[in-house]
Tab-separated table of C-alpha atoms in Angstrom:
chain	number	residue	atom	x	y	z
A	152	MET	CA	85.663	237.719	45.430
A	153	GLU	CA	84.343	241.614	44.835
A	154	ARG	CA	83.074	241.314	48.068
A	155	ARG	CA	86.446	240.346	50.188
A	156	ALA	CA	88.414	242.933	48.050
A	157	ASN	CA	86.729	245.410	49.326
A	158	ILE	CA	86.826	244.076	53.019
A	159	LYS	CA	91.001	244.295	52.590
A	160	PHE	CA	90.333	247.906	51.252
A	161	TYR	CA	88.283	248.820	54.359
A	162	VAL	CA	91.523	247.519	56.365
A	163	LYS	CA	93.594	249.024	54.496
A	164	LEU	CA	91.811	252.324	55.544
A	165	GLU	CA	92.272	251.854	58.701
A	166	LYS	CA	88.424	251.646	59.779
A	167	LYS	CA	86.749	249.182	62.179
A	168	PHE	CA	84.589	246.641	61.533
A	169	ALA	CA	81.471	248.160	62.558
A	170	GLU	CA	82.181	250.945	60.077
A	171	THR	CA	83.287	248.143	57.579
A	172	TYR	CA	80.435	246.003	58.099
A	173	GLU	CA	77.999	248.975	57.748
A	174	LEU	CA	79.319	250.068	54.464
A	175	MET	CA	79.330	246.456	53.231
A	176	LYS	CA	75.436	246.078	53.830
A	177	LYS	CA	74.809	249.389	51.884
A	178	VAL	CA	77.043	248.948	49.040
A	179	TYR	CA	75.482	245.055	48.662
A	180	GLY	CA	71.945	245.373	50.469
A	181	ASP	CA	70.453	241.713	51.085
A	182	ASP	CA	73.307	240.584	48.739
A	183	CYS	CA	75.844	241.182	51.572
A	184	MET	CA	77.894	238.406	53.037
A	185	SER	CA	77.018	237.629	56.674
A	186	ARG	CA	78.047	239.405	59.866
A	187	THR	CA	80.643	236.544	60.608
A	188	GLN	CA	82.150	235.884	56.911
A	189	VAL	CA	82.966	239.674	56.677
A	190	TYR	CA	84.104	239.438	60.878
A	191	THR	CA	85.866	236.453	59.162
A	192	TRP	CA	87.568	237.888	56.458
A	193	PHE	CA	87.991	241.769	58.184
A	194	ILE	CA	89.863	239.986	60.604
A	195	ARG	CA	92.440	237.762	58.004
A	196	PHE	CA	92.869	241.314	56.278
A	197	LYS	CA	93.882	242.282	59.812
A	198	ASN	CA	96.197	240.012	60.731
A	199	GLY	CA	98.200	240.460	57.072
A	200	ARG	CA	96.963	238.272	54.903
A	201	GLU	CA	96.884	239.626	51.176
A	202	ASP	CA	95.332	236.869	49.079
A	203	SER	CA	91.752	236.972	49.048
A	204	ASN	CA	91.310	234.035	47.572
A	205	ASP	CA	89.606	230.831	49.294
A	206	ASP	CA	92.231	228.652	51.124
A	207	LEU	CA	92.272	224.516	50.023
A	208	ARG	CA	90.687	222.473	51.843
A	209	PRO	CA	91.826	219.059	52.656
A	210	CYS	CA	88.950	217.477	50.595
A	211	CYS	CA	90.215	219.239	47.742
A	212	GLN	CA	93.750	217.744	48.522
A	213	GLU	CA	92.907	214.799	49.024
A	214	ALA	CA	90.615	214.807	45.533
A	215	SER	CA	93.495	215.719	43.866
A	216	ASN	CA	95.925	213.453	44.430
A	217	ARG	CA	92.858	210.615	44.891
A	218	ALA	CA	94.436	207.895	41.813
A	219	GLU	CA	97.671	207.847	43.716
A	220	LEU	CA	95.928	207.210	47.193
A	221	VAL	CA	93.813	204.994	45.723
A	222	GLU	CA	97.038	202.937	44.381
A	223	LYS	CA	99.082	203.131	47.362
A	224	VAL	CA	95.930	201.334	49.064
A	225	ARG	CA	95.368	198.843	46.492
A	226	GLU	CA	98.826	197.938	46.502
A	227	ILE	CA	98.987	197.597	50.809
A	228	ILE	CA	96.013	196.115	51.010
A	229	GLY	CA	97.175	193.560	48.615
A	230	ILE	CA	100.198	192.734	50.484
A	231	ASP	CA	98.200	192.381	53.849
A	232	ALA	CA	94.339	192.566	53.748
A	233	ASN	CA	94.538	192.597	57.861
A	234	PHE	CA	95.699	196.142	58.038
A	235	THR	CA	92.935	198.605	59.672
A	236	THR	CA	91.617	201.876	58.358
A	237	ARG	CA	93.638	203.558	61.287
A	238	MET	CA	96.991	201.136	60.260
A	239	LEU	CA	96.384	202.711	56.721
A	240	ALA	CA	95.893	206.515	57.144
A	241	LYS	CA	99.219	206.473	59.487
A	242	GLU	CA	100.892	204.613	56.687
A	243	ILE	CA	99.762	206.938	53.503
A	244	ASN	CA	99.464	210.226	55.935
A	245	THR	CA	95.904	210.741	55.272
A	246	SER	CA	92.661	211.252	57.396
A	247	LYS	CA	90.910	207.379	58.598
A	248	ASN	CA	87.511	208.819	56.480
A	249	THR	CA	89.277	208.870	53.332
A	250	ILE	CA	90.545	205.761	53.702
A	251	TRP	CA	87.336	204.099	54.530
A	252	ARG	CA	85.968	206.065	51.145
A	253	ILE	CA	88.356	204.802	49.052
A	254	LEU	CA	88.167	201.380	51.011
A	255	SER	CA	84.519	201.137	50.481
A	256	GLN	CA	83.459	203.151	46.892
A	257	ASP	CA	87.006	203.008	44.865
A	258	LEU	CA	87.858	199.759	45.775
A	259	GLY	CA	84.408	198.128	46.354
A	260	LYS	CA	85.303	196.393	49.650
A	261	ARG	CA	83.939	195.745	52.868
A	262	LYS	CA	85.268	194.787	56.410
A	263	VAL	CA	84.419	191.155	57.477
A	264	CYS	CA	86.223	189.647	59.999
A	265	ALA	CA	89.023	192.414	60.225
A	266	ARG	CA	89.790	191.858	56.365
A	267	PHE	CA	88.570	193.786	53.411
A	268	VAL	CA	86.741	191.626	50.767
A	269	PRO	CA	85.090	192.472	47.852
A	270	HIS	CA	81.275	193.087	48.245
A	271	GLU	CA	80.801	190.421	45.596
A	272	LEU	CA	82.417	187.387	44.008
A	273	ASN	CA	83.041	187.823	40.381
A	274	ASP	CA	82.533	184.747	37.875
A	275	ASP	CA	85.582	182.826	38.492
A	276	GLN	CA	85.502	183.458	42.195
A	277	LYS	CA	82.431	181.935	42.405
A	278	SER	CA	83.186	178.648	40.217
A	279	LEU	CA	86.669	178.873	42.357
A	280	VAL	CA	84.833	178.215	46.159
A	281	TRP	CA	82.084	175.656	44.360
A	282	SER	CA	85.282	173.963	43.246
A	283	ILE	CA	87.147	173.734	46.667
A	284	ALA	CA	83.664	173.579	48.453
A	285	LYS	CA	83.258	170.134	46.015
A	286	THR	CA	86.670	169.373	47.168
A	287	LEU	CA	85.836	169.753	50.388
A	288	LEU	CA	83.007	167.238	50.925
A	289	LYS	CA	84.278	164.267	48.673
A	290	LEU	CA	87.228	164.594	51.151
A	291	LEU	CA	84.903	164.753	54.224
A	292	LYS	CA	83.298	161.619	53.052
A	293	THR	CA	86.398	159.430	52.476
A	294	ILE	CA	87.673	160.529	56.213
A	295	GLN	CA	83.844	159.523	57.297
A	296	THR	CA	84.184	156.449	55.374
A	297	PHE	CA	87.741	155.463	56.813
A	298	LEU	CA	86.834	156.376	60.568
A	299	ILE	CA	83.622	154.003	60.117
A	300	ARG	CA	85.490	151.015	58.601
A	301	SER	CA	88.190	151.601	61.507
């Protein structure tokens, strides 16, 4: 912050970049910002910027409303699991990478045949799958015996 304020001060004094950088090197020595960073901030202040704070990065903006995004994605996937990451990103107005992170990390989903499904089944889901499989096997045996008798 202090270094940026100094760069802003030199810009206000209408110093040239080379002179500004040399003064910064003289004042801060080895702790001086890189030439590129000094130039970047010099140009920003020269173009009329007054704020010396960092710009808010897109990842920080997403982190601030991440819980809302997770809920929106959960709702949409609950209604239609066939949504692609591109469709979700367009619907929610965010990046595909953010959607992918939400689906894989926050919701514990992975893509299987164009549907997002949980990585692991819970105990209730496992027992439901087993009961359906047993029912289907019984039905298959019944159909086979019916076909053999016919």
